[in-house]
């Protein structure tokens, strides 16, 4: 199938598309929210940096999860991934941007992590024991290594895809992407597990969980899927996307979304059963905090709206095949992904009472506005389907 069949307008994200119309407002919202964050950082630096960490981890998941899904598609060759490749590539392209957004985390680490506070380290045997790994210098060094690895994985895959756009399908290049992705998934999983310890679990240095890094990593893929589905649904009535994103492809993506919702629930339940059953003071305290002083209501909400409701809705075959209805489920999960990250981190900062600040909103809007502005720009600067891909070509032939 040659791309000559389609006009230039059809191969671009049209100016009238709702995504293009959202690009400039996203930049404006992001700039205003970041300005509000700057004011908040001067007034309440501790609240700002703690709220900012949640927003950073949430939007990092969008970028790294997109890259992980992209590698999964190159490994498996599934049609589901080819159909949403452009949204995934646009998300993966934002990995270097998240390296910039990490700078405030590094600058404010002493407001977030007890091991970065010399006075707390001096009075804690646990912090002294772990100081060889948990210290400011190594924290920054590891972050540089992580982002170097993740940026390399993302930029290489996106660059090869652009090369294919210009030169046509190449079996050698396809094989290179597959081999690279096989190794990349392993490297991403290992590095992300270490990052989850550095950026999330080390907020409570005495607490540990073998399942938390798995939960943290799998949640990234789920987060990225929620965005890719919503964006694909908004482009689904645009040729040639409408030819590629048939009801069958949305059904495939919907089933994958259901699988990761179930995986999230499995990891959450497994961690709870193991810790609650063992009843060790250094482990069980993490759940005790999240089940009292108002935090228990957030726990119930998370279980209901992140698992029970989406699980029930995604059992419907017709809902998975309808772009708008599937996007509605993805939108709910997209919101609950932020709630989940908030539930992971914030009770550790405020165990005695439920706490939420306007800075939680401004930080997620600030990073998200800039993130979405660049995301839409990347998505609109290249053909919205990979026409030279054999899977896409087959879909177009059938259409």
C-alpha atoms as one frame of an Amber mdcrd trajectory, in Angstrom:
protein
   0.000   0.000   0.000   1.591   3.259  -1.078   1.186   6.463   0.865   0.402
   8.150  -2.481  -3.189   7.044  -1.940  -3.492   9.621   0.840  -3.263  13.386
   0.630  -0.861  15.414   2.733  -3.788  16.633   4.838  -4.833  13.060   5.582
  -1.318  12.110   6.679  -1.128  15.005   9.124  -2.976  15.718  12.332  -5.400
  18.284  10.903  -5.571  21.763  12.370  -9.251  21.190  13.111  -8.565  18.136
  15.228  -9.353  18.636  18.903  -5.782  17.679  19.837  -4.289  20.466  17.740
  -6.732  22.935  19.229  -5.599  21.906  22.707  -1.875  22.443  22.080  -1.685
  26.192  22.695  -4.037  26.139  25.721  -1.917  23.328  27.190   1.178  25.511
  26.938  -0.642  28.432  28.562  -2.012  26.319  31.405   1.396  24.748  31.964
   3.168  28.114  32.097   0.639  29.653  34.502   0.639  26.580  36.756   4.437
  26.469  36.876   4.484  30.154  37.800   2.068  29.348  40.640   4.365  26.504
  41.668   7.300  28.906  41.820   5.344  31.154  44.162   4.347  28.154  46.238
   7.960  26.984  46.403   9.005  30.326  47.907   6.178  30.320  50.464   5.963
  26.623  51.389   9.033  24.850  49.937   8.409  21.574  51.742   4.817  21.294
  50.502   5.870  22.254  46.997   8.632  19.699  46.592   6.518  16.893  48.037
   3.599  17.727  45.741   5.945  18.177  42.788   7.400  14.682  43.251   3.944
  13.153  42.751   3.373  15.100  39.523   6.862  14.217  38.281   6.395  10.474
  38.850   2.951  10.596  37.214   4.103  12.263  33.992   7.321  10.253  33.907
   5.093   7.165  33.803   3.363   8.546  30.707   6.684   8.851  28.888   8.425
   5.687  30.074   5.272   3.589  29.812   4.882   4.704  26.189   8.444   3.620
  25.479   7.880   0.273  27.202   4.727  -0.387  25.163   6.605   0.547  22.012
   9.283  -2.027  22.822   6.630  -4.629  23.656   5.080  -4.136  20.231   8.408
  -4.547  18.454   9.043  -7.749  20.429   5.602  -9.291  19.905   4.698  -7.830
  16.516   1.116  -7.346  17.676  -1.349  -5.398  15.565  -2.569  -3.562  18.663
   0.760  -1.767  19.019   1.127  -0.833  15.371  -2.278   0.839  15.483  -1.305
   3.153  18.368   2.386   3.509  17.510   2.325   7.240  16.819   0.819   8.170
  20.215   3.367   5.873  21.864   6.257   7.415  19.948   5.093  10.913  20.853
   4.976   9.906  24.519   8.400   8.250  24.383   9.843  11.399  22.796   9.138
  13.218  26.070  11.568  11.103  28.090  14.394  13.689  27.697  11.926  16.413
  28.757  11.326  14.564  32.016  15.058  14.728  32.710  14.654  18.517  32.845
  11.653  18.215  35.154  13.755  16.048  37.487  15.962  19.029  38.384  13.566
  20.409  41.061  13.443  16.938  42.658  17.226  16.915  42.890  17.341  20.482
  44.224  14.670  19.844  46.851  15.622  16.329  47.932  16.319  17.418  51.519
  12.668  18.513  51.795  11.474  15.108  50.557  13.817  12.379  51.727  14.976
  11.886  55.335  18.282  10.385  54.196  19.138  13.716  52.496  18.855  15.568
  55.825  22.157  15.344  57.767  20.467  15.962  61.124  18.081  13.047  60.634
  20.895  10.773  59.457  22.928  11.614  62.567  20.110  10.396  64.821  19.037
   7.277  62.890  20.919   3.986  62.830  18.837   2.844  59.833  19.774   5.913
  57.780  23.430   5.559  58.721  23.407   1.905  57.692  21.905   2.751  54.285
  23.923   5.923  53.700  26.298   4.165  51.316  23.451   3.886  48.819  21.009
   6.560  49.969  23.001   9.774  49.841  22.575  12.937  47.725  25.595  12.394
  45.488  24.740   8.840  44.490  21.069   9.796  44.151  21.932  12.321  41.442
  24.506  10.056  39.780  22.003   7.210  39.511  19.365   9.575  38.121  21.775
  10.697  35.395  22.418   7.054  34.512  18.694   6.257  34.466  17.819   9.125
  32.155  20.755   8.380  29.879  19.517   4.809  29.480  15.858   5.761  29.044
  16.576   8.607  26.630  18.761   6.323  24.521  16.038   3.677  24.352  13.374
   6.208  23.394  15.310   8.311  20.904  16.756   5.300  19.050  13.376   3.665
  18.484  11.735   6.918  17.419  14.641   7.772  15.104  14.450   4.351  13.409
  10.724   4.808  12.932  11.319   8.178  11.244  13.959   6.538   9.065  11.374
   3.973   7.993   8.933   6.773   7.152  11.428   8.240   4.716  13.039   5.149
   3.253  10.304   2.519   3.371  10.224  -0.827   5.137  13.622  -2.435   5.700
  13.890  -5.973   7.106  17.334  -5.243   8.521  16.034  -2.189  10.353  13.008
  -4.138  11.586  15.299  -6.825  12.982  17.441  -4.197  14.649  14.398  -2.685
  16.353  13.324  -6.103  17.598  16.738  -7.027  19.037  17.097  -3.573  20.569
  13.660  -3.861  22.156  14.324  -7.310  23.608  17.351  -5.963  25.455  15.680
  -2.622  26.117  12.753  -4.106  28.030  15.137  -5.895  30.392  17.271  -2.799
  30.923  14.197  -0.596  31.388  12.687  -2.997  33.929  15.850  -3.233  36.007
  16.606   0.493  35.957  12.989   1.389  36.706  12.981  -0.959  39.684  16.017
   0.820  41.110  14.459   4.210  40.389  11.308   3.207  42.259  13.441   2.557
  45.334  15.299   5.861  44.970  12.323   8.120  44.269   9.407   6.482  46.076
  10.286   3.733  48.536  13.188   5.631  50.127  10.747   8.222  51.504  10.374
   5.655  54.299  13.880   4.152  54.489  12.915   1.567  57.122  10.130   0.157
  54.922  10.754  -2.265  52.090   8.740  -4.356  49.658   9.883  -6.768  46.982
   6.627  -6.264  45.050   6.583  -2.457  45.043   9.143  -2.076  42.198   7.072
  -4.500  40.070   3.916  -2.567  40.883   5.658   0.727  40.125   6.928  -0.548
  36.765   3.688  -2.188  35.610   1.730   0.923  36.586   3.789   2.932  34.097
   2.500   0.820  31.224  -1.073   1.173  32.450  -0.653   4.946  32.741   0.670
   5.267  29.194  -2.113   3.074  27.819  -4.788   5.365  29.238  -3.357   8.321
  27.298  -2.735   6.383  24.069  -6.331   5.117  24.032  -7.812   8.568  24.594
  -5.653  10.154  21.910  -6.393   7.345  19.449 -10.121   7.731  20.073  -9.878
  11.443  19.263  -8.165  10.608  15.954 -10.320   7.586  15.117 -12.558   9.431
  12.637  -9.604  10.754  10.641  -8.318   8.874   7.589  -6.114   6.875   7.372
  -6.298   6.400  11.153  -9.914   5.289  10.813  -8.789   2.514   8.464  -6.126
   1.290  10.866  -7.947   1.790  14.164 -10.903  -0.437  13.411 -13.231  -1.736
  16.107 -11.119  -4.908  16.148  -7.961  -2.975  17.008  -9.718  -1.037  19.764
 -10.963  -4.369  21.063  -7.371  -5.630  21.189  -6.176  -2.535  23.040  -9.168
  -2.761  25.390  -8.281  -6.338  26.281  -4.715  -5.287  27.003  -5.998  -2.460
  29.185  -8.130  -4.974  31.101  -5.100  -7.218  31.540  -3.046  -4.440  33.106
  -5.915  -3.364  35.355  -6.008  -6.950  36.618  -2.205  -6.994  36.967  -2.337
  -3.796  39.034  -4.964  -5.367  41.274  -2.929  -8.566  41.579   0.218  -6.717
  42.662  -1.695  -4.564  45.146  -3.437  -7.562  46.695  -0.253  -9.645  46.776
   1.701  -6.947  48.586  -1.111  -6.438  51.092  -1.541 -10.166  51.815   2.187
 -10.749  52.298   2.690  -7.762  54.592  -0.530  -8.134  56.538   0.069 -11.835
  57.025   3.677 -11.411  58.145   2.646  -8.555  60.494   6.217  -7.271  60.814
   6.426  -3.769  62.354   8.804  -2.437  59.686   6.415  -3.542  56.914   2.854
  -3.382  58.211   3.123   0.240  59.297   2.890   1.304  55.643  -0.644  -0.118
  55.415  -1.678   0.910  58.925  -1.094   4.567  58.009  -3.173   4.198  54.840
  -6.110   2.732  56.723  -6.677   5.394  59.364  -6.883   9.166  59.945  -8.935
   9.747  56.796  -6.565   7.927  54.435  -8.773   4.820  54.534 -11.435   6.591
  52.452  -8.884   7.219  49.720  -7.903   3.546  49.909 -11.532   2.497  49.403
 -11.951   4.982  46.540  -8.825   3.724  44.837  -9.901   0.099  45.085 -13.366
   0.915  43.721 -12.533   3.309  40.894  -9.152   1.911  39.887 -10.143  -1.749
  39.903 -13.768  -2.712  40.531 -15.466  -0.222  38.211 -12.959  -0.406  35.293
 -12.814  -4.186  35.574 -16.588  -4.454  35.302 -16.779  -1.984  32.433 -13.993
  -3.621  30.448 -15.706  -7.011  30.552 -18.151  -5.637  27.964 -17.217  -6.591
  24.392 -19.167  -3.693  22.901 -17.472  -1.139  25.160 -14.002  -2.312  24.145
 -14.916  -1.997  20.460 -16.392   1.519  20.733 -13.620   4.172  20.716 -15.491
   6.786  22.761 -16.739   4.332  25.376 -13.307   2.754  25.760 -11.772   6.234
  26.001 -14.170   7.048  28.863 -12.837   4.087  30.855  -9.275   5.136  29.994
 -10.019   8.689  31.193 -11.224   7.369  34.555  -8.096   5.255  34.909  -5.935
   8.199  33.850  -7.228  10.216  36.809  -6.938   7.274  39.173  -3.331   6.749
  38.176  -2.518  10.132  39.725  -4.574   9.205  42.789  -2.580   5.979  43.068
   0.760   7.816  43.015  -0.634  10.297  45.561  -1.712   7.346  47.752   1.739
   5.786  47.471   3.625   8.854  48.665   1.575  11.410  50.572   0.566   9.354
  53.652   4.282   8.909  54.316   4.582  12.700  54.597   1.376  13.159  56.635
   0.565   9.965  58.567  -1.566  11.702  61.210  -4.127  13.390  58.940  -5.316
  13.439  55.353  -3.460  16.192  53.497  -3.850  17.732  50.063  -2.597  21.101
  48.861  -3.337  23.410  45.908   0.268  22.717  44.945  -0.738  19.162  44.063
  -2.992  20.613  41.367  -0.619  23.296  40.109   2.325  20.892  39.884   0.460
  18.236  37.909  -0.999  20.910  35.602   2.352  22.661  35.255   4.326  19.609
  34.192   1.332  18.197  32.301   0.693  21.348  30.306   4.253  21.508  28.979
   4.281  17.725  28.503   1.074  17.744  26.438   2.169  20.783  24.418   5.309
  18.962  23.289   3.447  15.675  22.915   0.867  17.143  20.531   3.600  18.979
  18.636   5.519  15.739  18.105   2.356  13.886  17.129   1.429  16.525  14.541
   4.885  16.871  12.980   4.967  13.382  11.432   2.534  11.122   9.525  -0.100
   9.908  11.974   0.279   6.294  10.844   3.393   4.316   9.911   2.344   3.537
   6.351   5.443   1.515   5.477   4.929  -0.914   8.336   3.696  -4.282   6.978
   1.047  -4.564   9.714  -0.343  -1.130   8.901  -0.197  -1.854   5.165  -2.221
  -5.030   5.697  -4.815  -3.139   7.720  -5.142  -0.559   4.947  -5.462  -3.247
   2.297  -8.314  -4.849   4.237  -9.936  -1.453   4.683
